[in-house]
Coordinates of C-alpha atoms and ligand atoms in Angstrom, one line a residue:
M26 CA -23.1 3.3 3.5
T27 CA -20.8 6.0 2.1
T28 CA -17.3 5.1 0.9
E29 CA -15.9 6.9 3.9
E30 CA -18.0 4.8 6.3
M31 CA -16.9 1.6 4.5
K32 CA -13.2 2.7 4.8
R33 CA -13.7 3.5 8.5
A34 CA -15.4 0.1 9.2
A35 CA -12.6 -1.8 7.5
A36 CA -10.0 0.1 9.4
H37 CA -11.7 -0.5 12.8
A38 CA -12.0 -4.2 12.0
A39 CA -8.2 -4.4 11.6
L40 CA -7.7 -3.6 15.3
A41 CA -8.8 -7.1 16.1
Y42 CA -5.7 -8.4 14.2
V43 CA -3.2 -6.5 16.3
P44 CA -1.5 -8.7 18.8
N45 CA -0.8 -7.4 22.3
G46 CA 2.7 -5.9 22.6
A47 CA 3.2 -5.8 18.8
I48 CA 5.1 -3.4 16.7
V49 CA 2.4 -2.4 14.1
G50 CA 3.3 -1.6 10.5
V51 CA 1.3 1.3 9.3
G52 CA 0.6 2.0 5.6
T53 CA -0.5 5.2 3.9
G54 CA -3.7 6.7 2.6
S55 CA -7.2 7.8 3.6
T56 CA -8.3 4.3 4.7
V57 CA -5.1 4.0 6.8
N58 CA -5.8 7.4 8.3
F59 CA -8.9 5.9 9.8
F60 CA -6.8 3.0 11.1
I61 CA -4.3 5.4 12.7
D62 CA -7.1 7.3 14.4
A63 CA -8.5 4.0 15.7
L64 CA -5.0 2.8 16.8
Q65 CA -5.0 5.6 19.4
S66 CA -7.6 3.7 21.3
I67 CA -5.3 0.7 21.7
R68 CA -2.0 2.7 22.1
A69 CA -1.4 1.3 25.6
R70 CA -1.4 -2.4 24.4
I71 CA 1.1 -2.0 21.5
A72 CA 4.9 -1.7 21.6
G73 CA 4.8 1.0 18.9
T74 CA 4.6 1.4 15.2
V75 CA 6.8 1.5 12.1
S76 CA 5.6 3.7 9.3
S77 CA 5.6 3.5 5.5
S78 CA 5.7 7.2 4.8
R79 CA 6.3 10.7 6.1
A80 CA 2.6 11.5 6.0
S81 CA 1.7 8.5 8.2
T82 CA 4.6 9.2 10.6
E83 CA 3.4 12.7 11.1
R84 CA -0.2 11.7 11.7
L85 CA 1.0 8.9 14.2
R86 CA 3.2 11.4 16.1
Q87 CA 0.5 14.0 16.2
L88 CA -1.7 11.5 18.0
G89 CA 1.1 10.6 20.4
I90 CA 1.6 7.1 19.0
P91 CA 5.3 6.1 19.1
V92 CA 7.0 5.6 15.7
L93 CA 10.2 3.4 15.7
D94 CA 13.0 3.4 13.1
L95 CA 12.4 0.5 10.7
N96 CA 16.1 -0.3 10.9
Q97 CA 15.9 -0.7 14.7
V98 CA 13.2 -3.5 14.6
E99 CA 13.8 -7.1 13.7
G100 CA 10.4 -7.9 12.5
V101 CA 6.9 -6.5 12.0
P102 CA 4.2 -8.9 13.3
I103 CA 1.4 -7.1 11.5
Y104 CA 1.2 -4.6 8.7
V105 CA -2.1 -2.8 7.9
D106 CA -2.4 -0.9 4.6
G107 CA -4.9 0.1 1.9
A108 CA -5.0 -0.6 -1.8
D109 CA -6.0 1.0 -5.0
E110 CA -7.1 -2.4 -6.4
V111 CA -7.3 -5.8 -4.9
T112 CA -8.4 -9.2 -6.3
A113 CA -9.9 -12.3 -4.7
R114 CA -6.3 -13.7 -4.6
L115 CA -5.3 -10.7 -2.6
H116 CA -3.0 -9.3 -5.2
M117 CA -3.0 -5.5 -5.2
I118 CA -2.1 -2.4 -7.0
K119 CA -0.8 0.2 -4.6
G120 CA 0.9 3.5 -4.7
G121 CA -1.9 5.9 -5.5
G122 CA -0.6 8.0 -2.7
G123 CA 2.9 7.7 -3.9
A124 CA 4.2 5.8 -0.9
L125 CA 4.8 2.5 -2.7
T126 CA 8.5 2.1 -1.9
G127 CA 8.1 2.5 1.9
E128 CA 5.0 0.3 1.7
K129 CA 6.7 -2.5 -0.1
I130 CA 9.6 -2.5 2.4
V131 CA 7.4 -2.7 5.4
A132 CA 5.2 -5.3 3.7
A133 CA 8.3 -7.4 3.0
M134 CA 9.1 -7.4 6.7
A135 CA 5.6 -8.2 7.9
A136 CA 4.6 -11.6 9.2
R137 CA 1.0 -10.7 8.4
F138 CA -0.4 -8.2 5.9
V139 CA -3.9 -7.0 6.5
C140 CA -5.4 -5.0 3.6
I141 CA -8.2 -2.6 4.4
A142 CA -10.4 -1.2 1.6
D143 CA -13.8 -0.2 0.5
Q144 CA -15.8 -2.4 -1.9
A145 CA -15.0 -0.3 -5.0
K146 CA -11.4 -1.5 -4.8
K147 CA -12.2 -5.1 -5.4
K148 CA -11.5 -6.1 -9.0
D149 CA -11.5 -9.4 -11.0
V150 CA -8.3 -8.3 -12.8
L151 CA -5.7 -5.7 -11.9
G152 CA -4.9 -2.8 -14.3
A153 CA -7.9 -0.4 -14.6
F154 CA -6.2 1.8 -12.0
P155 CA -3.0 3.2 -13.6
L156 CA 0.0 1.3 -12.2
P157 CA 2.3 3.6 -10.2
V158 CA 6.0 3.0 -10.6
E159 CA 8.6 5.0 -8.7
V160 CA 11.7 6.0 -10.8
I161 CA 15.1 7.6 -10.2
P162 CA 14.8 11.0 -12.0
L163 CA 17.7 10.1 -14.4
A164 CA 15.8 7.0 -15.6
R165 CA 12.5 8.6 -16.2
S166 CA 12.5 8.4 -20.0
H167 CA 14.2 5.0 -20.1
V168 CA 11.6 3.5 -17.8
A169 CA 8.8 5.2 -19.7
R170 CA 10.0 3.6 -22.9
Q171 CA 10.1 0.2 -21.2
M172 CA 6.6 0.6 -20.0
A173 CA 5.4 1.6 -23.4
A174 CA 7.0 -1.5 -24.9
L175 CA 4.9 -3.5 -22.5
G176 CA 1.8 -1.9 -23.9
G177 CA 1.3 0.8 -21.2
R178 CA 0.9 4.5 -21.5
P179 CA 3.1 6.1 -18.8
V180 CA 2.1 9.6 -17.5
L181 CA 4.5 11.6 -15.2
R182 CA 2.7 12.5 -12.0
E183 CA 3.1 16.3 -12.2
G184 CA 4.5 18.1 -9.2
F185 CA 5.1 15.0 -7.2
V186 CA 8.3 14.0 -5.5
S187 CA 8.4 10.8 -3.4
D188 CA 9.7 10.6 0.2
Y189 CA 13.0 9.5 -1.4
G190 CA 13.3 12.3 -3.9
N191 CA 12.1 10.2 -6.9
L192 CA 9.4 10.6 -9.5
I193 CA 6.2 8.6 -10.1
L194 CA 5.0 7.4 -13.5
D195 CA 1.4 6.3 -13.6
V196 CA 1.1 3.7 -16.3
H197 CA -2.3 3.5 -18.0
G198 CA -3.8 0.8 -20.1
L199 CA -2.0 -2.3 -18.7
D200 CA -4.0 -5.5 -18.4
I201 CA -2.5 -7.5 -15.6
P202 CA -3.7 -11.1 -15.7
D203 CA -0.4 -12.4 -14.2
P204 CA 0.5 -10.0 -11.4
V205 CA 3.3 -12.2 -10.0
G206 CA 5.0 -12.5 -13.4
L207 CA 4.7 -8.8 -14.3
E208 CA 5.9 -7.6 -10.9
G209 CA 9.0 -9.7 -11.3
R210 CA 9.6 -8.5 -14.8
L211 CA 9.3 -4.8 -13.8
D212 CA 11.7 -5.4 -11.0
Q213 CA 14.4 -6.0 -13.7
I214 CA 14.1 -2.5 -15.2
A215 CA 17.1 -0.4 -14.5
G216 CA 16.2 2.9 -12.7
M217 CA 12.8 1.7 -11.5
V218 CA 12.9 1.8 -7.7
T219 CA 9.6 0.1 -7.1
N220 CA 6.5 -1.0 -9.0
G221 CA 3.0 -0.8 -7.5
I222 CA 2.1 -4.5 -8.0
F223 CA 2.0 -6.2 -4.6
A224 CA 1.6 -9.9 -5.7
R225 CA 4.7 -11.8 -4.7
R226 CA 4.1 -10.4 -1.2
R227 CA 0.3 -10.2 -1.4
A228 CA -2.0 -9.5 1.5
D229 CA -2.8 -12.3 3.9
V230 CA -6.2 -10.9 4.9
L231 CA -8.6 -8.5 3.1
L232 CA -11.1 -6.6 5.2
L233 CA -13.5 -5.1 2.7
G234 CA -16.0 -2.5 3.8
T235 CA -19.3 -3.1 2.0
D236 CA -22.8 -1.9 2.1
T237 CA -23.7 -4.8 4.4
G238 CA -20.7 -4.7 6.7
V239 CA -17.1 -5.8 6.6
S240 CA -16.3 -9.0 4.7
T241 CA -13.2 -11.0 5.3
L242 CA -11.2 -12.8 2.7
T243 CA -8.0 -14.8 3.4
A244 CA -5.3 -15.9 1.0
Ligands
5RP15 C1 -0.6 4.8 -1.0 C2 -1.4 3.5 -1.2 C3 -2.8 3.5 -0.6 O1 -2.9 2.3 0.1 C4 -3.8 3.4 -1.7 O2 -3.5 4.5 -2.6 C5 -5.2 3.5 -1.2 O3 -5.5 4.8 -0.7 P1 -6.9 5.1 0.0 O4 -7.0 4.4 1.2 O5 -6.7 6.6 0.2 O6 -8.0 4.8 -1.0 O7 -1.0 2.6 -1.8 O8 0.6 4.8 -1.7

């Protein structure tokens, strides 16, 4: 199976987790794009969606799938999103597509987080993928120094501005044996909007596309 086929298979498997009449939280990325396309087939049995990014909102609307304002919904029964890295404990690095802030907010509201990914994303320890952190432009150098003090090598994502007008630093060289601890520590840095560790609110289910089919892991 190709990577694309594994992503598509994981995305299709996520449809089974969508309750009838639900508002569906939709993440961002190429794997989620397969999910959005698949969601079209069950459009009639969902109440609508809430989206984590402008890119996903646009794709959903192009397919005629209603997108609600996150501030107008009280809860999100299910959130489906991809990951850049995911462990057996369902801790993740996210934000490769730069949508980490919207993703963390929708994830925080979600009753159930279903992560969809291809087998290359599964890791024993997080950190080989550079950790994305979203920063207020004024705080770029301050946050970069803080990340360097933690042993990372921050690199500004050139030419990228987030949906909220902010910058992304991709932090290389971090070993992350304690994702919950590091996520909390990074949340204390002034000027950092969001860090790409999703561990305190980890996924509840991982649907992993593999050469032999979709395997399911639960937290
Ligand atoms: C975007 C994300 C994505 O979920 C992550 O980058 C995975 O993307 P893809 O499905 O394209 O591999 O966090 O901010």
